[in-house]
Coordinates of C-alpha atoms and ligand atoms in Angstrom, one line a residue:
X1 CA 151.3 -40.4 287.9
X2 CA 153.2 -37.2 287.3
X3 CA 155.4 -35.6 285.0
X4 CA 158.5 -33.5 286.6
X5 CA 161.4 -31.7 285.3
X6 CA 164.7 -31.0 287.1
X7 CA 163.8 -28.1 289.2
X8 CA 161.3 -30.6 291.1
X9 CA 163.8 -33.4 291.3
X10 CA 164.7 -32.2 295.2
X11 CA 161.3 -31.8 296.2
X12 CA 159.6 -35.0 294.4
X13 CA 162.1 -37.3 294.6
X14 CA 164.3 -36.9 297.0
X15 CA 162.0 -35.2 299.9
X16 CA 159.1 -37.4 298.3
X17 CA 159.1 -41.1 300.4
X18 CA 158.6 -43.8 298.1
X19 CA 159.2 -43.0 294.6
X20 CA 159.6 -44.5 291.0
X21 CA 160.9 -42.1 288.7
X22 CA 160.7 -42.7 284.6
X23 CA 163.5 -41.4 282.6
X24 CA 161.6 -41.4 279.2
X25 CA 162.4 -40.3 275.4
X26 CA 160.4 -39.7 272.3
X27 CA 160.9 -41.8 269.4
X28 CA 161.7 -44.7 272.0
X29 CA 159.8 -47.9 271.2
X30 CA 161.2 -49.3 274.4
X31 CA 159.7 -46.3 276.2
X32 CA 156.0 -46.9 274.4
X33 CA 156.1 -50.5 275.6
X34 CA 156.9 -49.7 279.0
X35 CA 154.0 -46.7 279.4
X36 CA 151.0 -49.1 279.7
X37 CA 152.7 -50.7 282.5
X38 CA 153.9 -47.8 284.3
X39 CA 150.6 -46.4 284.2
X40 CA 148.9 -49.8 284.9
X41 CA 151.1 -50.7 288.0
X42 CA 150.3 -46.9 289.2
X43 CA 146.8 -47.2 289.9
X44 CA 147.3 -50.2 292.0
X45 CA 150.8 -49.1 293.7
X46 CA 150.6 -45.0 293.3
X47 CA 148.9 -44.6 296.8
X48 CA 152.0 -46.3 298.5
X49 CA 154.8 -45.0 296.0
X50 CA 154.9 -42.1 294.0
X51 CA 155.0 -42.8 289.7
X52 CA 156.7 -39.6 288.3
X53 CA 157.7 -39.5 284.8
X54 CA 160.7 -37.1 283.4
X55 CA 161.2 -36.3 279.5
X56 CA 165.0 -37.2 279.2
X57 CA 165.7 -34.9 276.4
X58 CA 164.4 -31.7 278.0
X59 CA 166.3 -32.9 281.6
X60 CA 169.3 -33.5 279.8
X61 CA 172.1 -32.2 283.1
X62 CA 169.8 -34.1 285.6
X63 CA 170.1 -37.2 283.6
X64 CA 173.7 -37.5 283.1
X65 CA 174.1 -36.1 286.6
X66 CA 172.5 -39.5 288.1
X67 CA 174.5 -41.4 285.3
X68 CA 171.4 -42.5 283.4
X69 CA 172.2 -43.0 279.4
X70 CA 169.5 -45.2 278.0
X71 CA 165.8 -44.5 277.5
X72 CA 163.7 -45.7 279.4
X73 CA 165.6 -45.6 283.0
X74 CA 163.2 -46.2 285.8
X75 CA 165.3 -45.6 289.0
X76 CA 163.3 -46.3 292.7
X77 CA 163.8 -43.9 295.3
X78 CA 163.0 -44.5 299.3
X79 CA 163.6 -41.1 301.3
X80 CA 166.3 -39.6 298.9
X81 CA 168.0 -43.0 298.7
X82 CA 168.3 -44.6 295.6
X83 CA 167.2 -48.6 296.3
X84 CA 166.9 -51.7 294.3
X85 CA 168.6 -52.1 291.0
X86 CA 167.7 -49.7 288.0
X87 CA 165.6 -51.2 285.0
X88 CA 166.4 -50.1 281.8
X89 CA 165.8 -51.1 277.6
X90 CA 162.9 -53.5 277.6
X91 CA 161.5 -53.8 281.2
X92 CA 159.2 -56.1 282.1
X93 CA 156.1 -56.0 284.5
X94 CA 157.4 -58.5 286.4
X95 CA 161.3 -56.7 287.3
X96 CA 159.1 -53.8 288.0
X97 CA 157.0 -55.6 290.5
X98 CA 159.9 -56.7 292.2
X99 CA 161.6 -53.8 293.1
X100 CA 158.6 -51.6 294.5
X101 CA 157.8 -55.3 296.4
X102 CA 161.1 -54.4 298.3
X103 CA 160.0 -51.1 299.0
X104 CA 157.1 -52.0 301.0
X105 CA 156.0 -54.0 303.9
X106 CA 154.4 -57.6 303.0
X107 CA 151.9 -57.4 304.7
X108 CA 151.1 -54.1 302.3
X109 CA 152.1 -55.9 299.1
X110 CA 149.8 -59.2 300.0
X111 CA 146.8 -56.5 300.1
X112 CA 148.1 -54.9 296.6
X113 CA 148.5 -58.1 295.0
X114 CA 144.9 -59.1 296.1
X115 CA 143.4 -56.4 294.9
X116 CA 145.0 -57.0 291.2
X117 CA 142.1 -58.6 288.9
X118 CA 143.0 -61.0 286.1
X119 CA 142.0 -59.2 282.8
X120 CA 140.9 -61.7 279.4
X121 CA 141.1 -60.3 276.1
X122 CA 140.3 -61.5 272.8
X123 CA 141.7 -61.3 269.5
X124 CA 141.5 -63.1 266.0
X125 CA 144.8 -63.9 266.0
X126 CA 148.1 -64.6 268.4
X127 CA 151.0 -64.5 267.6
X128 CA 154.0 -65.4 269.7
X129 CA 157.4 -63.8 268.8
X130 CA 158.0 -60.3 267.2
X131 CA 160.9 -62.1 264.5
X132 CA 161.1 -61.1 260.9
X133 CA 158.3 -64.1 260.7
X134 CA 155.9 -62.7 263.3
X135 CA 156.4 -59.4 262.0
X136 CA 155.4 -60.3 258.5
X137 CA 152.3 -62.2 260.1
X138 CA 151.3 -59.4 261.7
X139 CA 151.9 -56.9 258.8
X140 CA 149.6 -58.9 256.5
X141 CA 147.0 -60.3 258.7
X142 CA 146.4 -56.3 259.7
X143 CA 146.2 -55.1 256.2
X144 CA 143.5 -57.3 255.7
X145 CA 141.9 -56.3 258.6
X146 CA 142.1 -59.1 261.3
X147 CA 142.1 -58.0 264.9
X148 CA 145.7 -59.1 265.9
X149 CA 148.2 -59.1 268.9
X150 CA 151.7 -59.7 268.5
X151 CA 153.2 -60.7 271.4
X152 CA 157.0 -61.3 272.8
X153 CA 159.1 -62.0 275.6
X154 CA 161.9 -59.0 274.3
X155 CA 161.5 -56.2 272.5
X156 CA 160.2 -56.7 268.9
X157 CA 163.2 -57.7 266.1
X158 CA 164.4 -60.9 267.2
X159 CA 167.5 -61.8 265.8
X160 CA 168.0 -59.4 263.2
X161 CA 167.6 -56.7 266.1
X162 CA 171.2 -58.1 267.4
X163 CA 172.9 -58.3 263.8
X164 CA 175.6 -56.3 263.2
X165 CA 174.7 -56.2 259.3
X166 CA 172.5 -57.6 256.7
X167 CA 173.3 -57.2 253.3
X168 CA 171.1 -60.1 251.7
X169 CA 167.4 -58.4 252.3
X170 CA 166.5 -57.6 249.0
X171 CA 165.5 -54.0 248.7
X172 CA 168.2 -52.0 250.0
X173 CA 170.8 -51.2 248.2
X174 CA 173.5 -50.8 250.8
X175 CA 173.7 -53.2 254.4
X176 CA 171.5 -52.0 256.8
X177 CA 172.6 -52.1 260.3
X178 CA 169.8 -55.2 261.8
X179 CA 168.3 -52.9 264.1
X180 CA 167.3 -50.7 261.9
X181 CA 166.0 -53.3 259.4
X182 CA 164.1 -54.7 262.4
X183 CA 162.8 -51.3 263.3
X184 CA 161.3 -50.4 260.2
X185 CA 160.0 -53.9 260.0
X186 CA 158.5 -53.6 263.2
X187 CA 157.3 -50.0 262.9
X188 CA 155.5 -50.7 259.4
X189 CA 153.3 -53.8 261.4
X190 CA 152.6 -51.2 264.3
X191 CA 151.5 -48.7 261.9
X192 CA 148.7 -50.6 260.6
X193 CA 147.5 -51.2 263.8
X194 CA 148.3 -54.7 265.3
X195 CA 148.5 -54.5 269.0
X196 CA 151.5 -55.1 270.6
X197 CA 152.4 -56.5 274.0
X198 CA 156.1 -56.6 274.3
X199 CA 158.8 -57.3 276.7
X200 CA 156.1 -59.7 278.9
X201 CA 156.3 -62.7 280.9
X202 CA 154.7 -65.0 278.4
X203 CA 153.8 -67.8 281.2
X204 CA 151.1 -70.8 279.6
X205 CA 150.5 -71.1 276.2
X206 CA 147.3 -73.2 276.0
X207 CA 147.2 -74.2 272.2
X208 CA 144.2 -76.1 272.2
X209 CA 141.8 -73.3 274.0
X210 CA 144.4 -71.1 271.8
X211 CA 144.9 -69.0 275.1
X212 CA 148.2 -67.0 276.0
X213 CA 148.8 -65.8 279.9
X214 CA 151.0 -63.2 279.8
X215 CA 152.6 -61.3 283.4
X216 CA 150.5 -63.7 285.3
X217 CA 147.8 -61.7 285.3
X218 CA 146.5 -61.1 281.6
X219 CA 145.2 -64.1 279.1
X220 CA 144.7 -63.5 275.4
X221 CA 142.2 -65.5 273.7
X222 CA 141.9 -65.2 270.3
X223 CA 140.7 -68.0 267.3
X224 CA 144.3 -68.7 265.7
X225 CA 147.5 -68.9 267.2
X226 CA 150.6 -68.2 265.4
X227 CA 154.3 -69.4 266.5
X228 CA 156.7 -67.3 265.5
X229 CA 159.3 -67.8 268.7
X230 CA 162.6 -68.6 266.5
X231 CA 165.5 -70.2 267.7
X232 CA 168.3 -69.5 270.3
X233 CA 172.1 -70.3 269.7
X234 CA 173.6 -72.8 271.7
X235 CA 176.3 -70.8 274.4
X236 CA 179.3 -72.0 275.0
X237 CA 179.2 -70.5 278.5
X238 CA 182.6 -69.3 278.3
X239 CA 183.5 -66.4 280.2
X240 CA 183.2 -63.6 277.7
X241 CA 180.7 -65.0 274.9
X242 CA 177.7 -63.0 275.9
X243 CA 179.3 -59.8 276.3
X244 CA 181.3 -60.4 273.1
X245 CA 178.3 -61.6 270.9
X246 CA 177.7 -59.4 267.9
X247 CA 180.9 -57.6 268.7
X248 CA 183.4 -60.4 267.6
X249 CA 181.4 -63.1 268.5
X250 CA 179.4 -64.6 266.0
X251 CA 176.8 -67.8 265.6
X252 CA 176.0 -66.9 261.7
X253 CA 178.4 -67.5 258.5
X254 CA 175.9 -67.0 255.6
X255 CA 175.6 -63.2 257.4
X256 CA 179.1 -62.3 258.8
X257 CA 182.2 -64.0 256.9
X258 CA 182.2 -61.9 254.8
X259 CA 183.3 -59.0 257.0
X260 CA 186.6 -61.0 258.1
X261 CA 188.3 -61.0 254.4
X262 CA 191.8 -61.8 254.3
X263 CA 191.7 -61.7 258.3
X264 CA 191.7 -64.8 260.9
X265 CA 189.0 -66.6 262.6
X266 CA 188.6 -69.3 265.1
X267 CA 185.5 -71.7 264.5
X268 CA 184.5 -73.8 268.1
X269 CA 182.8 -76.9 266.6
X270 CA 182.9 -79.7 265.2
X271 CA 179.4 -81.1 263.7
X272 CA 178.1 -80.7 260.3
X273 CA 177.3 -76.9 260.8
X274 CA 180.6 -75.5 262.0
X275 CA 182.5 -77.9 259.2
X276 CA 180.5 -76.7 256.5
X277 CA 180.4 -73.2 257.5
X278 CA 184.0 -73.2 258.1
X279 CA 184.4 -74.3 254.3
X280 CA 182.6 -71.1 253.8
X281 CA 184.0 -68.9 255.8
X282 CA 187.3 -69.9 254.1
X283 CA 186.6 -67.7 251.1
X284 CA 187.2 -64.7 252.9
X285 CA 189.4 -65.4 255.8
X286 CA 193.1 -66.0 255.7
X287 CA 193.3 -68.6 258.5
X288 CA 190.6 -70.2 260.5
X289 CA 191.4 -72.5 263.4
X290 CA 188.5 -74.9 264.5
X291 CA 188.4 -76.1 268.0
X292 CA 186.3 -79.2 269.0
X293 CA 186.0 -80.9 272.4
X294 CA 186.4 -84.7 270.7
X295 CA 189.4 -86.3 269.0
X296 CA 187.8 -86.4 265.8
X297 CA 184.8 -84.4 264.1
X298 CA 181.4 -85.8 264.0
X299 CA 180.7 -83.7 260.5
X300 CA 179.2 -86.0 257.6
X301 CA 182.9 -87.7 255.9
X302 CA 182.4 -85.8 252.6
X303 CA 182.2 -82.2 254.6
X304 CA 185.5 -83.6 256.9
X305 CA 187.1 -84.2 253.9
X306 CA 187.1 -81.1 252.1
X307 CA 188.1 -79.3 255.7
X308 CA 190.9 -81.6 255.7
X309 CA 192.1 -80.5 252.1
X310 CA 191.7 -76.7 252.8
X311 CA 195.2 -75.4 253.7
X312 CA 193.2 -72.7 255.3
X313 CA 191.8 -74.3 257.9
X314 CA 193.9 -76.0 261.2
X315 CA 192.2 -78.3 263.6
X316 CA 192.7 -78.6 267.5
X317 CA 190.9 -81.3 268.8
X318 CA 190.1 -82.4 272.4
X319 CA 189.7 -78.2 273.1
X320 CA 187.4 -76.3 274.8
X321 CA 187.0 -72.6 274.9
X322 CA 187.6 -71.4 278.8
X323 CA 187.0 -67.5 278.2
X324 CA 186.9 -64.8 275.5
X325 CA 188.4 -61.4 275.9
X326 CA 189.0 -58.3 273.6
X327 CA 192.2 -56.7 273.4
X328 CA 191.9 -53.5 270.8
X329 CA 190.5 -55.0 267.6
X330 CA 191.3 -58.7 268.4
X331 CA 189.6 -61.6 270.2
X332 CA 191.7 -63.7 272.3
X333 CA 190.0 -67.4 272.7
X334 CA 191.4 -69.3 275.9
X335 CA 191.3 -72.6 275.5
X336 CA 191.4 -75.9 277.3
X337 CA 193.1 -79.3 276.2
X338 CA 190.7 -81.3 277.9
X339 CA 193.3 -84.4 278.3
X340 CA 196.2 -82.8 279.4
X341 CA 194.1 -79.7 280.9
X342 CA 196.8 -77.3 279.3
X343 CA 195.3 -73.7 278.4
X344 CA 196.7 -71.7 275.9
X345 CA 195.5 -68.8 274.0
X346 CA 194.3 -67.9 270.3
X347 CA 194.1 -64.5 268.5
X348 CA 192.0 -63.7 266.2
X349 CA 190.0 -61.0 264.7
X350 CA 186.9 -63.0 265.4
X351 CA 185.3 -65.8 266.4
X352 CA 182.1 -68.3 264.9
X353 CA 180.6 -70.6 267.6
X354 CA 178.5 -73.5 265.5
X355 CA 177.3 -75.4 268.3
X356 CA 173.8 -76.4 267.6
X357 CA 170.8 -74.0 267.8
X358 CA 167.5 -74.8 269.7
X359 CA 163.7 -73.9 268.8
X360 CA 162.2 -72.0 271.4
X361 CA 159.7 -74.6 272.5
X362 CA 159.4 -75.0 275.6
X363 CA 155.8 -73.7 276.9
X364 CA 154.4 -75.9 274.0
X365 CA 157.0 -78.3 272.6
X366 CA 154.9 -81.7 273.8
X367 CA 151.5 -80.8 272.1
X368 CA 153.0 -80.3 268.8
X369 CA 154.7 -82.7 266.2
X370 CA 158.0 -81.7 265.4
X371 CA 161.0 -83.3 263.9
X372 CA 163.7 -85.2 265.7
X373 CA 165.6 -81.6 266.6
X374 CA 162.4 -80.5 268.4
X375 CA 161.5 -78.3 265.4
X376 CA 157.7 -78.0 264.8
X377 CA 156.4 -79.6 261.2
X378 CA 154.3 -77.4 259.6
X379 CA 152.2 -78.0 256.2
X380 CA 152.7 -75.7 253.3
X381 CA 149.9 -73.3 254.9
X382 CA 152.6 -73.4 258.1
X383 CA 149.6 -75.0 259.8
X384 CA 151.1 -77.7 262.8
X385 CA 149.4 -80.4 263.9
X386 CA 147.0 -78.3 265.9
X387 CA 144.0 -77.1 264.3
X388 CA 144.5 -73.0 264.4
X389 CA 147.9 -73.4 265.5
X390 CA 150.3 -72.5 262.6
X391 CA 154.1 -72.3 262.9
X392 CA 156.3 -69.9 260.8
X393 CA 160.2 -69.1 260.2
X394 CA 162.9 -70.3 262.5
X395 CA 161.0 -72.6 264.7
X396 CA 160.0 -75.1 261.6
X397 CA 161.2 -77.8 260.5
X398 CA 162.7 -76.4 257.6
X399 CA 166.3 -76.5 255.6
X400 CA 167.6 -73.0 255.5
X401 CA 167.3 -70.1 257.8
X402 CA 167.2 -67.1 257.2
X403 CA 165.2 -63.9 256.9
X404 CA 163.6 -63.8 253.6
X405 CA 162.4 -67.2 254.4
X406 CA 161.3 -66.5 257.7
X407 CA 159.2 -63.1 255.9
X408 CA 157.9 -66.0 253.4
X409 CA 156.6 -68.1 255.9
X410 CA 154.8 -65.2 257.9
X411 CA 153.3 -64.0 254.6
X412 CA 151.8 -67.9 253.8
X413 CA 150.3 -68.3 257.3
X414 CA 148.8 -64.7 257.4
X415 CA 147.0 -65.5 253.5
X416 CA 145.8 -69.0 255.2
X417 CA 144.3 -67.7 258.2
X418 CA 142.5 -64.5 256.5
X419 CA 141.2 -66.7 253.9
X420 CA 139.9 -69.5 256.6
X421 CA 138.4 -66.6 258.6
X422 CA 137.4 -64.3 255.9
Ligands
FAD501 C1 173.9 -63.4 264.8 C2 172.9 -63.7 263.6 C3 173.1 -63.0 262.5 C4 172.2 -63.3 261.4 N1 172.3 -62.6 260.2 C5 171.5 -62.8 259.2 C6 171.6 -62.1 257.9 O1 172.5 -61.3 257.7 N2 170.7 -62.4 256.9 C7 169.7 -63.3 257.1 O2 168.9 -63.5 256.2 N3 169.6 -64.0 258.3 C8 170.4 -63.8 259.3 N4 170.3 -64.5 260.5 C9 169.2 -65.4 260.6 C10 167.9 -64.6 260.9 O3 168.1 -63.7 261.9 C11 166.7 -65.5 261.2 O4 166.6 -66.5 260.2 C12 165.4 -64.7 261.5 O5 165.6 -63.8 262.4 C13 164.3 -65.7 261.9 O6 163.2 -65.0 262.1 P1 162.1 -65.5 263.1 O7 161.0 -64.5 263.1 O8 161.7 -66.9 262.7 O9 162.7 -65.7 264.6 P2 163.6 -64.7 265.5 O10 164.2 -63.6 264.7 O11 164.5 -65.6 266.3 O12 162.5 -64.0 266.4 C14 161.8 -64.8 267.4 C15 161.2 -63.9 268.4 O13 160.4 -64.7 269.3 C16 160.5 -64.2 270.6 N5 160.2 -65.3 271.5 C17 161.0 -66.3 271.9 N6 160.3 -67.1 272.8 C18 159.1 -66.6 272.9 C19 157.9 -66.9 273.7 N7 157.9 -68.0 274.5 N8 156.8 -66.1 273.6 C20 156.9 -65.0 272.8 N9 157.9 -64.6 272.1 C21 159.0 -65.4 272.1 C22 162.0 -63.7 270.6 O14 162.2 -62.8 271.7 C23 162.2 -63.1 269.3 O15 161.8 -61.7 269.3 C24 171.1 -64.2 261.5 C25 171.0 -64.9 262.8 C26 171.9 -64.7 263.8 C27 171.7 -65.4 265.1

């Protein structure tokens, strides 16, 4: 592995073969989790393909010459040619393997992959998902000083990483833009030293032997496991909705009405969530219009009831959304009469999809007991039916989620392990 700068460029990269070439920052916690793996993957590719690295800030022209504007950018070069698709933010082992795969022949790539040794290490604690809960987990199990490894499929954050806003954390006086709340959230548990192995291919979770394999090719043992692995929205799958989430698209009331005072919203929904959230989301909007693919809601009667009586709110049943576009500060909603298969469009100034959430279960869903929604049950220690196994914030089977009491569960299952292992 080598560090260039741009008056190497010509000479390295493009007169150099087969070449990987970092674009790297400072300050970059994406960055930090991709240099174990770029150094890693060197020492079993490097004698086929070249691993240079190249400090972003100091290369500034050469960077925004080759259009790259996030750190890290790792861009794969064959004899001056740029190949395969770029990898940037939080790269994973496995999308880099893939690309230098395509730069070289199998039969070469068979050998490589022969040659790559499973590795076991072991730990006190696991703990799956870098949330606001697995954070907190990690924070406290450290300070007391319990060898941990927080692990997770994305970068560290979770959800709060991709909130516009939160101005319901106690402590700060004004809102604090999510990722920066996650940030320091996730820099304070680094700090004190809890290993972390982010942005992986988390691929068998053995709860029993309390065993992790992670990128195929590295298993974590440890004593305790922690689940920490949240939930994910249900999608619509609308053309538009991913781009748009976070960005007029939202899946959480409690945490965004408040930003759409006096302006107009369109709910898609119709079960107890999106009525009762709609109610909500009524003391700030003007308007809200609530689509929902049936003829009639399947929210409790009391919740239907009061929707019915708020001169806010308008009803279109029997709709689905078809797409979701942005046109200056608005969000257009096309929508689908699923009788008469007329489409029509909405505007609005933004848009709350309530159509269920799910746990993120599914390596270890069966072993555990969980309520009817799939959510895990935990004691008041967040200990699951699994001896060692404790469960903590969003994934539980709990009544309200939210940050604080996904912090409050971390903190309980961090005191109960370090005083059953201490
Ligand atoms: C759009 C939105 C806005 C919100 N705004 C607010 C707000 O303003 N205030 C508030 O209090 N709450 C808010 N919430 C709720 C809040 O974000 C959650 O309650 C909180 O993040 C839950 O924390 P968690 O640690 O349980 O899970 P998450 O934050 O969901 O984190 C789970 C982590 O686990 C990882 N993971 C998933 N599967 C695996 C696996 N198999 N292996 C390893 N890791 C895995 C994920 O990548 C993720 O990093 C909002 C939620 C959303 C969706």
């Amino acid at each position: 592995m080598k560090e260039i700068g741009t008056a190497e460029f010509e000479t390295e990269v493009l007169n150099g073969g087969k070449v990987i070439l970092d674009f790297y920052s400072t300050e970059c916690p994406p960055c930090e989790a991709l240099a174990s793996k770029f150094e890693d993957l060197s020492n079993h590719y490097g004698e086929d393909i070249k691993f240079l690295k190249i400090y972003r800030q100091q290369n500034r022209d050469l960077a925004e010459k080759l259009g790259v504007k996030s750190s890290p950018t790792l861009l794969f070069y064959n004899n001056g040619n740029e190949m395969a698709n770029r990898l940037s933010g939080g790269i994973k082992r496995s999308d880099i393997i893939k690309n230098l795969d395509l730069m070289l022949p199998p039969d070469k790539v068979i050998s490589i992959k022969s040659k790559i040794k499973p590795s076991v290490s072991e730990f006190d604690v696991i703990i799956l998902g870098a949330g606001p809960g697995g954070l907190t987990a990690g924070l406290y199990l450290c300070q007391s000083k319990i060898n941990t490894v927080l692990v997770d499929i994305a970068l560290p954050g979770g959800n709060v990483s991709t909130t516009h806003e939160v101005s319901n954390y106690p402590g700060f006086i004004e809102p604090q833009a999510g990722y920066m709340l996650s940030h320091n959230m996730s820099e304070q548990t680094k700090l004190c030293g809890t290993v972390y192995k982010v942005a992986v291919d988390v691929t068998k979770v053995d709860l029993a032997k309390k065993e992790v394999l992670i990128d195929e090719f590295e298993t974590i043992r440890a004593k305790k496991i922690v689940i920490a692995t949240g939930t994910t929205p249900n999608l619509t799958g609308a053309a538009g909705e991913k781009e748009l989430k976070g960005k007029g698209i939202s899946y959480c009331a409690t945490c965004d009405a408040k930003y759409f005072d006096n302006k107009e919203v369109v709910v898609i929904g119709g079960g107890n969530s999106a009525v009762e959230e709609s109610e909500f989301i009524s003391r700030f909007a003007s308007r809200i219009t609530m689509v929902h693919q049936f003829d009639k809601f399947t929210a409790n009667k009391q919740a239907q009831d009061k929707v019915f009586a708020n001169k806010k709110i308008n009803t279109l049943f029997n709709s689905e959304p078809r797409s979701f576009t942005k046109a200056d500060d608005k969000i257009i909603t096309e929508i689908e009469n699923v009788i008469t298969k007329e489409r029509s469009k909405l505007v609005s100034d933004g848009v709350f999809i309530f159509i269920g959430m799910k746990p993120n279960i599914d390596l270890f869903g069966n072993e555990l007991e969980a309520d009817k929604w799939g959510y895990i049950n935990t004691n008041e220690d967040m200990l699951t039916s699994i001896e060692g196994v404790y469960a903590v914030g969003d994934v539980t089977s709990k009544k309200y989620r939210q940050i604080t009491t996904a912090v409050a569960d971390g903190t309980i299952a961090a005191m109960a392990i370090a005083k059953d292992l201490n």
